[in-house]
Short mmCIF file of C-alpha atoms and ligand atoms in Angstrom, two decimals:
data_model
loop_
_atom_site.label_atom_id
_atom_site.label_comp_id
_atom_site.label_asym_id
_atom_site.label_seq_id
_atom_site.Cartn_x
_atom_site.Cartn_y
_atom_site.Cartn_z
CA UNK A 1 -11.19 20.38 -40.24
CA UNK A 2 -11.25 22.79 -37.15
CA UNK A 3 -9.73 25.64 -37.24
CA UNK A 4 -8.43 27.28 -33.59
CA UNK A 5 -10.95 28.77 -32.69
CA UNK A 6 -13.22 26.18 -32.45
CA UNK A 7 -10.39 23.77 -31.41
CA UNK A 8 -10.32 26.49 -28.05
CA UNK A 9 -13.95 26.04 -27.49
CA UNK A 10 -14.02 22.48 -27.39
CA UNK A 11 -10.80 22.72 -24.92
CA UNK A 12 -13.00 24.54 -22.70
CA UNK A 13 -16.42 22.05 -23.01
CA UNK A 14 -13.91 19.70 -22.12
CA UNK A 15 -11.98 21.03 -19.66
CA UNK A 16 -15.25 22.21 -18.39
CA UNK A 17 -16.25 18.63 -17.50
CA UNK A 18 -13.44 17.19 -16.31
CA UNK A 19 -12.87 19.82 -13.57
CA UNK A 20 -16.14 21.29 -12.84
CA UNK A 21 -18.84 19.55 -13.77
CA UNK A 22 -16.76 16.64 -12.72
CA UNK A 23 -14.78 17.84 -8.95
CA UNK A 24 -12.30 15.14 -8.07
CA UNK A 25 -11.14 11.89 -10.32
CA UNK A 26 -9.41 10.67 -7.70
CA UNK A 27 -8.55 6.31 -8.72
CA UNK A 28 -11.90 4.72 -7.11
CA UNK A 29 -13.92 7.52 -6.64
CA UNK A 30 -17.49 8.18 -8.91
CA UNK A 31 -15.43 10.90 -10.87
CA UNK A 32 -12.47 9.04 -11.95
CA UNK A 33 -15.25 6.95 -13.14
CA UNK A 34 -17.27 9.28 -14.96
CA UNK A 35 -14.31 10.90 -16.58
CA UNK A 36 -13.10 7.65 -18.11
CA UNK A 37 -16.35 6.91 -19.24
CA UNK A 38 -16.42 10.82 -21.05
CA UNK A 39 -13.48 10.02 -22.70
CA UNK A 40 -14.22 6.70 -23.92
CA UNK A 41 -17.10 7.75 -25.56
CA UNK A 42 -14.94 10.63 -27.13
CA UNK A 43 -13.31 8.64 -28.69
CA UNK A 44 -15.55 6.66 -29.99
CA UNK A 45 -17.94 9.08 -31.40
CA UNK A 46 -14.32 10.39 -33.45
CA UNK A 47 -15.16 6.50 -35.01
CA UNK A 48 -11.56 5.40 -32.94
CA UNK A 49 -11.44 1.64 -31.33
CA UNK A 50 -11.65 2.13 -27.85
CA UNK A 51 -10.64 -0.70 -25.49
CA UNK A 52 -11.83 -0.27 -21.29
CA UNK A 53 -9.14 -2.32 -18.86
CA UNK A 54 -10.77 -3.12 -15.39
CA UNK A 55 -8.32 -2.24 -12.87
CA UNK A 56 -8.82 -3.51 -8.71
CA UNK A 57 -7.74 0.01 -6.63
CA UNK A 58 -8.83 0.84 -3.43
CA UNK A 59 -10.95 4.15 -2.55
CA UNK A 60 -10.20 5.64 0.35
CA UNK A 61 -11.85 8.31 3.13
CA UNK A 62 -11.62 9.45 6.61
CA UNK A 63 -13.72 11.16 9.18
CA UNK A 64 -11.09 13.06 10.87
CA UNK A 65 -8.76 12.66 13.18
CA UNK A 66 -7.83 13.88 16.71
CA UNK A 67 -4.57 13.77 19.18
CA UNK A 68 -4.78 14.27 22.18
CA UNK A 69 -2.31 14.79 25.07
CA UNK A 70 -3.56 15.14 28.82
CA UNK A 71 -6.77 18.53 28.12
CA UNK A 72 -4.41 19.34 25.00
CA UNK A 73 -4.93 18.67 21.16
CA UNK A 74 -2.95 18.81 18.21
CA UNK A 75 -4.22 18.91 14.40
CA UNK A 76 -3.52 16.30 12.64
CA UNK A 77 -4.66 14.90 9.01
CA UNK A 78 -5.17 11.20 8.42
CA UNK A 79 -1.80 10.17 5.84
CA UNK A 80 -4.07 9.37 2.23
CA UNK A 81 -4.86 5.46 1.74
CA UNK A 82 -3.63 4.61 5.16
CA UNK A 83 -5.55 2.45 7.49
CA UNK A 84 -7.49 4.07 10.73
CA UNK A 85 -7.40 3.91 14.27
CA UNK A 86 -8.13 4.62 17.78
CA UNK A 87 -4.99 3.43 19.77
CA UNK A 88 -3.38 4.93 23.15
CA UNK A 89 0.64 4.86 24.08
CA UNK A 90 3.40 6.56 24.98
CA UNK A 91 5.04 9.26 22.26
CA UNK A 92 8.25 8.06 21.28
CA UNK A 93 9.92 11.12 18.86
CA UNK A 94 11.80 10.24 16.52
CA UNK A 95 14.51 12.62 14.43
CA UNK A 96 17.03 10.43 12.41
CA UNK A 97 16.62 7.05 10.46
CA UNK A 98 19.67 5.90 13.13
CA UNK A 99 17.62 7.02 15.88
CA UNK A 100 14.82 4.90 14.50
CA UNK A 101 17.15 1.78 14.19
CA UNK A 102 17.67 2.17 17.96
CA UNK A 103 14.04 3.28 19.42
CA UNK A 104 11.90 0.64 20.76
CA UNK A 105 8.54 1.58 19.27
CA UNK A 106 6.74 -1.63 19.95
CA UNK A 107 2.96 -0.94 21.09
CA UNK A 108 3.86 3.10 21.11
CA UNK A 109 3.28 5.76 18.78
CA UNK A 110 6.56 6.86 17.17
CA UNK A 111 6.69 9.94 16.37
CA UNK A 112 8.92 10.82 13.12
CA UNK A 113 10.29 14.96 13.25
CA UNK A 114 13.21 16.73 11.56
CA UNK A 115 15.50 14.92 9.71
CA UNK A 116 13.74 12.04 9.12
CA UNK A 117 10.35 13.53 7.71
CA UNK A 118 12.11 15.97 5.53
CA UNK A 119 10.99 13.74 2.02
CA UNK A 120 8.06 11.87 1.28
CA UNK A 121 8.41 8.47 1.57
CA UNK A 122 7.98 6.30 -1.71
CA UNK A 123 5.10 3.63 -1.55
CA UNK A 124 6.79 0.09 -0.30
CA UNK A 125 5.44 -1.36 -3.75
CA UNK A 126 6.13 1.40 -6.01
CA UNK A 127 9.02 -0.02 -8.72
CA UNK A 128 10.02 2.64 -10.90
CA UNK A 129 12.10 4.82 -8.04
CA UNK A 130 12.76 4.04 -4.50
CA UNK A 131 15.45 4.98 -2.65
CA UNK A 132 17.31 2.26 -0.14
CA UNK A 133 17.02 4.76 2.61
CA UNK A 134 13.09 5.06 2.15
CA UNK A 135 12.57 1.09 1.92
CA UNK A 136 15.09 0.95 5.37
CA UNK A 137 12.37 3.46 7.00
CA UNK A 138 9.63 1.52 5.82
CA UNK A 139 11.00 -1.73 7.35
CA UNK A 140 12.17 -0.40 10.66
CA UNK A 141 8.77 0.70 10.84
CA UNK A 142 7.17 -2.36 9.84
CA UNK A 143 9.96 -4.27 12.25
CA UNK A 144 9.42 -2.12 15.30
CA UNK A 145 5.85 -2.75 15.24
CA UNK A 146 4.13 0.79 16.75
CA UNK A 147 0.15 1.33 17.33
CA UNK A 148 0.47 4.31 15.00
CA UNK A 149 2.69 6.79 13.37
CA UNK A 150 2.30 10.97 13.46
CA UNK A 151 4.67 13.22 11.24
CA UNK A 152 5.48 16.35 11.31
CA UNK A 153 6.58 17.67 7.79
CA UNK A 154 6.72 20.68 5.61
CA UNK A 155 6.97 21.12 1.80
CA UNK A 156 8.56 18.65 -0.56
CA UNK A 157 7.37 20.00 -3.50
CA UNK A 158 9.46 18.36 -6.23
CA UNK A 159 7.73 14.54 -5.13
CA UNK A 160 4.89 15.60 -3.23
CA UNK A 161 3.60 18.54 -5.33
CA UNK A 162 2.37 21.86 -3.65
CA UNK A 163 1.15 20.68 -0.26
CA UNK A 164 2.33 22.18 3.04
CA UNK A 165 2.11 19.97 5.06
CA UNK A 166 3.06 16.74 2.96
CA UNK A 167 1.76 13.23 3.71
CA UNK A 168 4.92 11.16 4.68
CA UNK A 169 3.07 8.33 4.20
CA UNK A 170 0.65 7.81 0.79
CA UNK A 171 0.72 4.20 0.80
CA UNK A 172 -2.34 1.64 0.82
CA UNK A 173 -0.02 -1.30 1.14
CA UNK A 174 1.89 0.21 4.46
CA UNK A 175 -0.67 -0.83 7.21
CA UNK A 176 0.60 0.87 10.18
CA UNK A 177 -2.13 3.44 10.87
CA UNK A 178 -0.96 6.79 10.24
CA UNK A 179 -1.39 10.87 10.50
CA UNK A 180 1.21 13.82 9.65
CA UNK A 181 0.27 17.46 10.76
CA UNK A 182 2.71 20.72 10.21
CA UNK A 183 6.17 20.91 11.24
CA UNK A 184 5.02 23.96 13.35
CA UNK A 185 2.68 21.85 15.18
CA UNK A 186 5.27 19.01 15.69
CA UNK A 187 7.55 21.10 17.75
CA UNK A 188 4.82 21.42 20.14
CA UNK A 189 4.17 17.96 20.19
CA UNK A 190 7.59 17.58 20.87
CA UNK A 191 6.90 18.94 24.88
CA UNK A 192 4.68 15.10 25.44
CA UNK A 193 7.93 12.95 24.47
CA UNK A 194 7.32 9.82 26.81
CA UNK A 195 4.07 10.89 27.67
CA UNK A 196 0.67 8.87 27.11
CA UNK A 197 -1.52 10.10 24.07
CA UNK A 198 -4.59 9.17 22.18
CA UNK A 199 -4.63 9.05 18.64
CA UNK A 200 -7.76 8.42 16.37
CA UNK A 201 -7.95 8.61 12.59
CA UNK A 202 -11.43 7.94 10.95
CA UNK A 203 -9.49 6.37 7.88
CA UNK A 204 -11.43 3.82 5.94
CA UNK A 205 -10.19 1.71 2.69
CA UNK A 206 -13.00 0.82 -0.15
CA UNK A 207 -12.06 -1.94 -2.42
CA UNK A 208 -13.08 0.04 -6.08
CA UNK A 209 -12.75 -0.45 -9.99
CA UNK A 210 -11.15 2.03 -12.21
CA UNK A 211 -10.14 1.39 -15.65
CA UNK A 212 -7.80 2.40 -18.50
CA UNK A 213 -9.24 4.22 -21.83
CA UNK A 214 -7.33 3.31 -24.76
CA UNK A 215 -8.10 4.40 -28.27
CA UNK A 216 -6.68 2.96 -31.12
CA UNK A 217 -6.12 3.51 -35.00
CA UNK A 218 -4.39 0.87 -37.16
CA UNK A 219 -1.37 1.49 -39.38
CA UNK A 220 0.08 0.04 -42.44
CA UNK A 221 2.68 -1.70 -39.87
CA UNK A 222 2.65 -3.07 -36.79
CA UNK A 223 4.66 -0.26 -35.35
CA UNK A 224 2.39 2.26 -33.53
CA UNK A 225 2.95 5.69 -31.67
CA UNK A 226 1.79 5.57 -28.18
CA UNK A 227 0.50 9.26 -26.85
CA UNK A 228 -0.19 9.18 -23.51
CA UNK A 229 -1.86 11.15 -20.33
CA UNK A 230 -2.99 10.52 -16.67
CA UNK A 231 -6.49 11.11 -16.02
CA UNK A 232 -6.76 10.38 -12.28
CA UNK A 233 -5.48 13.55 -9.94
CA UNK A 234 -4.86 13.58 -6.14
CA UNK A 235 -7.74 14.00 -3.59
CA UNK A 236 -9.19 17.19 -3.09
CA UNK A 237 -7.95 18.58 -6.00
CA UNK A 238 -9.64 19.50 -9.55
CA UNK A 239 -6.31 18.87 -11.30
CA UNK A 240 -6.27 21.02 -14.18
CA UNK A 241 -2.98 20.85 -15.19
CA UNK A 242 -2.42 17.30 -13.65
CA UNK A 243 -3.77 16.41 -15.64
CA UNK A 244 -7.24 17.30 -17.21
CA UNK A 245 -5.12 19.27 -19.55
CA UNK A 246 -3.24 16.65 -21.03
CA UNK A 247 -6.25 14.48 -21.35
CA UNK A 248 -8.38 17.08 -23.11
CA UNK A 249 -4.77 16.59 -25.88
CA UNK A 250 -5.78 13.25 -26.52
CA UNK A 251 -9.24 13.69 -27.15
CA UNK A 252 -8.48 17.07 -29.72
CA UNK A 253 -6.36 14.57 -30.97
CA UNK A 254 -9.03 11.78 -31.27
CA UNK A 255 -10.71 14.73 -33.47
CA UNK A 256 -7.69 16.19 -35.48
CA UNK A 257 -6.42 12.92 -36.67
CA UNK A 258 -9.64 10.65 -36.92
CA UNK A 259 -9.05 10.43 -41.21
CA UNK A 260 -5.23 9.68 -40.20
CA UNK A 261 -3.84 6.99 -42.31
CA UNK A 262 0.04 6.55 -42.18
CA UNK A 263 2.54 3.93 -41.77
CA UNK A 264 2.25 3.61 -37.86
CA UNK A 265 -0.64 2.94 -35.89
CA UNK A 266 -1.77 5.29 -32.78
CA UNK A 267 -2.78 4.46 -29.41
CA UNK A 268 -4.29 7.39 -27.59
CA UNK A 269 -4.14 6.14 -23.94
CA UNK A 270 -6.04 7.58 -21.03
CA UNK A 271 -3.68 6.02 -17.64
CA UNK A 272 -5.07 5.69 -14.52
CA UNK A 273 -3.35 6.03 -11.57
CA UNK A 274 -0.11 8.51 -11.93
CA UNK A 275 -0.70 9.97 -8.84
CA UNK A 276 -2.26 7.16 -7.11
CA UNK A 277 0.26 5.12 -4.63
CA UNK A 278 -0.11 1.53 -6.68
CA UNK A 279 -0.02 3.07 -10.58
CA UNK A 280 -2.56 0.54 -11.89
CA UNK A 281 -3.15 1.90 -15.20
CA UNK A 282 0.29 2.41 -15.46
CA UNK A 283 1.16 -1.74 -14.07
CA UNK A 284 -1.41 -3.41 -16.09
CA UNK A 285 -0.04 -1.37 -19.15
CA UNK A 286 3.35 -2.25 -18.89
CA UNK A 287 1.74 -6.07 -18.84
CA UNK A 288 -0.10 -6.18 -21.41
CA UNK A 289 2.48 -5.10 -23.58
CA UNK A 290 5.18 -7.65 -22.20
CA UNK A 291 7.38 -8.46 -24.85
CA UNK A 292 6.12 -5.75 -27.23
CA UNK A 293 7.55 -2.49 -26.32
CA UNK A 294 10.16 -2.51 -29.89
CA UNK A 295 6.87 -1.72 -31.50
CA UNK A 296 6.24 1.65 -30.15
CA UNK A 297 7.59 3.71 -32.47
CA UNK A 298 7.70 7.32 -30.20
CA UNK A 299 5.82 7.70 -26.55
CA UNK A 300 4.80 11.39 -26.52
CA UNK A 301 3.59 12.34 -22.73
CA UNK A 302 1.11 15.35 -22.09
CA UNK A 303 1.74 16.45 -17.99
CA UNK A 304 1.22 19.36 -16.66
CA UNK A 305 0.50 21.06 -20.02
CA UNK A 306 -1.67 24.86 -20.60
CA UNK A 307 -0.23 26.73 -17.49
CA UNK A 308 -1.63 30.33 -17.77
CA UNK A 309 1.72 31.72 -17.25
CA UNK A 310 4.69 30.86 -20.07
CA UNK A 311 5.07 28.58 -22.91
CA UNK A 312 4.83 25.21 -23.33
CA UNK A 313 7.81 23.04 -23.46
CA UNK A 314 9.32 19.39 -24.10
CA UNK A 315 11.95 17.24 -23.96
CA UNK A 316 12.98 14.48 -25.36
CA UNK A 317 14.69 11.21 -24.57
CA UNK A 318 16.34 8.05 -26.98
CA UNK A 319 15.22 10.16 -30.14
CA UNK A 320 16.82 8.61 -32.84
CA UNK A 321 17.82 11.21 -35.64
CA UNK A 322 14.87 10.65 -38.36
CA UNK A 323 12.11 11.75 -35.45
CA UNK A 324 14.65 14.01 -34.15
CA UNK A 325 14.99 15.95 -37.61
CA UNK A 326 10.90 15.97 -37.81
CA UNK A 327 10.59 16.80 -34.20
CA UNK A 328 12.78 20.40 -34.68
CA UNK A 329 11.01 21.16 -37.87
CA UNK A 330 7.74 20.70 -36.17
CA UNK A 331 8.44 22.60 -33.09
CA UNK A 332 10.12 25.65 -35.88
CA UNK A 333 6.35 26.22 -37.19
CA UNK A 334 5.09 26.06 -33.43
CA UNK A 335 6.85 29.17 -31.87
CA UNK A 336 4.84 28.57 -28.90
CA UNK A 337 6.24 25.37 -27.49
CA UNK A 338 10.03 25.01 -27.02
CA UNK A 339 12.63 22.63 -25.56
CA UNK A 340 12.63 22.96 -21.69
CA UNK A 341 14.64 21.22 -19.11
CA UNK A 342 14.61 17.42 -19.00
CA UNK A 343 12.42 15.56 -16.52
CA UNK A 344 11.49 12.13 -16.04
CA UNK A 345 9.12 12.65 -13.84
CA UNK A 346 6.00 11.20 -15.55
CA UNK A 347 4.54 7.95 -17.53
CA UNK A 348 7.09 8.98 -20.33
CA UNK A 349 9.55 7.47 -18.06
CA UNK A 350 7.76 4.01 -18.14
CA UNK A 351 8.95 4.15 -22.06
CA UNK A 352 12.15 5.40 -21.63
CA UNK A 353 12.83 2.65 -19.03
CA UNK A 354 11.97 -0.08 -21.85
CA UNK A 355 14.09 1.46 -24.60
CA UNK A 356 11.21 3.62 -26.45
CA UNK A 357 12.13 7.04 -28.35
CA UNK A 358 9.57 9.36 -25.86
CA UNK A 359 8.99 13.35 -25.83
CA UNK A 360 7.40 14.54 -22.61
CA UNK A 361 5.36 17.83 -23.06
CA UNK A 362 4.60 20.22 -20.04
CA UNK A 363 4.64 24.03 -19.07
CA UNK A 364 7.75 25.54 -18.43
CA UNK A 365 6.67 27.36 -15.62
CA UNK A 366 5.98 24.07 -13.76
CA UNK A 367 9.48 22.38 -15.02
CA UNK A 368 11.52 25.82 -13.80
CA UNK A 369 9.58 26.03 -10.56
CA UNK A 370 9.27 22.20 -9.69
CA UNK A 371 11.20 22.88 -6.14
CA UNK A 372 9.23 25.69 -4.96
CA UNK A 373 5.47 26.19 -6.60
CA UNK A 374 2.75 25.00 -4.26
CA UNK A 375 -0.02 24.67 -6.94
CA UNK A 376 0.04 20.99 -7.93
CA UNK A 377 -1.59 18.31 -5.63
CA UNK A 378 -3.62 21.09 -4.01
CA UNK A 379 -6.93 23.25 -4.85
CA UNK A 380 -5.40 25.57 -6.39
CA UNK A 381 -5.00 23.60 -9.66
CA UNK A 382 -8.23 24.68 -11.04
CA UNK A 383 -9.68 26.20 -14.32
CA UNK A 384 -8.61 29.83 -13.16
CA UNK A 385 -4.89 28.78 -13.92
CA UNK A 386 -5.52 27.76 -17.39
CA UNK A 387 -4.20 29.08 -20.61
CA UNK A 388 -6.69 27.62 -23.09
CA UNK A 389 -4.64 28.41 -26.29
CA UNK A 390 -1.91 26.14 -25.19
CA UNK A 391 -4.01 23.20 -25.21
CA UNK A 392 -4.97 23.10 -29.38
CA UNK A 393 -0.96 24.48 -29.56
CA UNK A 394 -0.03 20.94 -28.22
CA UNK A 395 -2.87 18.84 -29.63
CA UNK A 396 -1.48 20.58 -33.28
CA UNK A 397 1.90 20.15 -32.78
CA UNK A 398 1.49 16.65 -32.03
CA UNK A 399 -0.98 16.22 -35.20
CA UNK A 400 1.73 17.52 -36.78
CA UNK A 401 4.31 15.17 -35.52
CA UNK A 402 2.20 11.92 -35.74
CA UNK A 403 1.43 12.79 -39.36
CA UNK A 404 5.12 13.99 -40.56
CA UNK A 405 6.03 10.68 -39.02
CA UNK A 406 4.08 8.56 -40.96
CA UNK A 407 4.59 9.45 -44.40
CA UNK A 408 7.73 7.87 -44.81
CA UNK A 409 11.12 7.50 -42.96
ZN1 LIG B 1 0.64 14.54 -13.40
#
């Protein structure tokens, strides 16, 4: 058995590849690729199953973009996964969803400001949360039929992570080109209302494969605990703590429980597509276990875990009292991870939504700051904000768990 300190310097081989040696594993792209492919073969040399799901996504890249009114230009950033375009018409601004109702936006470029381009927008397709007011923007849009769409936005931190400024629009299914650029930038804009401008985006979508990574370990029943992290992260970023760290949890786990045998069974799953506007891995999982969702046992959920500042923390959702009782003896030994706020915000809530008992493990720096940190979705998540002794702390704690679990009831 390892003992910490080799448990830390295996968190850092790994972490070391799936941020470094490996940039970006964005869904589609060669890295997502290569990173599933690391894991799976993790897992496999730990001597666990390892089943690969093909998922279709879409890759996506751009060029650049340019606006141009009369000699002047604005910056602007092609919106992620939308379509490209070169297209000339008059600026129509837009400020309020009421406003929108009323423009006439039909073979112009509307131009969303203010009010209306205070939130991201959730994709059309996305199931799990989207607001009536963001599907009525989405079909005005769609309705009033525009050459292309600018924003001009800020931070939204809490659903769009750390970026300033935010795509509106991350949405391969919405097909009205689009670009968004600073709300700084958009009040000059503002001066060629009704005017005639040129917008071109160098946006292209690439159909792609990615795939799932689940590893598997039978137990005496057909009940089975389902642990679970994202390994895709957003473009341009390295995503350390979304979610590289959670992933390298599984595969210390692959390692600390490979002799495990208890009453349940455990599924180790590597989802792809958390932060991806479709959530493949996250679709095709949810369908292939139509039907048999009363057989997971406990979801436990590693996002956002091994933040160099702070502890770790959890919460916990439909717990019923026997894994609640092992859960606060377990997290007694552990003094370094504690119960933080709740959130749903992650593929715990996938489990929660079908009835499961599911603990969601994170950093409480992230949960207390999830309003106001501009780290995640940008560059700045990168091995230099990592905390490598939290990682075993949550790979052991869930050991722990899964094996306190399945001695008896
Ligand atoms: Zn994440």
């Amino acid at each position: 058995m390892m003992d910490k300190s080799e448990l830390i310097s295996l968190t850092k081989e790994h972490m070391h590849v799936l941020c470094s040696a490996i940039s970006e594993r964005r869904v589609g792209g060669e890295g997502n690729r290569l990173a599933t492919d690391f894991v799976k073969n993790e897992f496999r040399e730990s001597g666990w199953t390892t089943d690969e799901t093909l998922l279709e996504v879409m890759d996506w890249r751009t060029t650049g973009t340019s606006l141009k009114c009369g000699t002047e230009s604005f910056e602007v950033s092609s919106s992620p996964y939308s379509k490209g375009c070169i297209v000339s018409g008059e600026l129509v601004p837009v400020n309020t969803v009421e406003e929108l109702e009323k423009a006439d936006i039909s073979g112009k470029i509307v131009f969303l400001h203010g009010q209306i381009a205070s939130g991201q927008i959730m994709p059309k397709n996305f199931v799990f949360y989207n607001p009536e007011e963001h599907q009525k923007i989405i079909s005005k849009l769609e309705k009033g039929n525009p050459k292309a769409i600018i924003s001009a936005t800020g931070r939204d931190s809490a659903v769009a992570g750390g970026v300033y400024p935010f795509p509106m629009f991350e949405d391969g299914d919405f097909d009205i080109p689009s670009v968004y650029m600073k709300d700084t930038e958009g009040e000059k804009l503002l001066a060629c209302s009704g005017q005639i401008v040129t917008l071109e985006s160098g946006a292209v979508r690439i159909p792609e494969t990615a795939f799932n990574v689940i590893a598997r370990k039978e137990g005496r029943t057909k009940k089975r605990i389902a642990v679970t992290a994202h390994i895709d992260a957003k473009i341009g970023t390295p995503g350390a703590i979304d979610n590289a760290t959670g992933v390298v949890v599984l595969l210390l786990l692959s390692e600390l429980l490979k002799d495990l045998k208890g009453e349940y069974g455990v599924e180790l799953v590597a989802f792809n597509g958390e932060d991806y506007y479709e959530v493949p891995g996250q679709m095709k999982y949810i369908e292939q276990n139509q039907g048999r969702f009363d057989e997971i046992e406990l979801n436990i959920n590693i996002d956002g875990a091994g933040y160099k500042e702070g502890l770790s923390c959890f919460s916990a959702f439909n717990l019923p009292d026997y894994i609640r009782e092992k859960l606060d003896t377990i997290i007694s030994k552990h003094q370094n991870i504690v119960e933080g706020k709740p959130w749903v915000q992650g593929d715990h809530s996938i489990f929660i939504q079908y009835g499961c008992p599911a603990i969601a493990l994170s950093s409480e720096w992230f949960i207390d700051h999830m309003d106001n940190q501009d780290i995640t979705h940008t560059p700045k998540d990168n091995l230099s904000i990592v905390n490598y002794e939290r990682i075993p702390e949550c790979a052991l704690a869930i050991r722990d768990l899964i094996v306190s679990l399945g001695e008896n009831k």
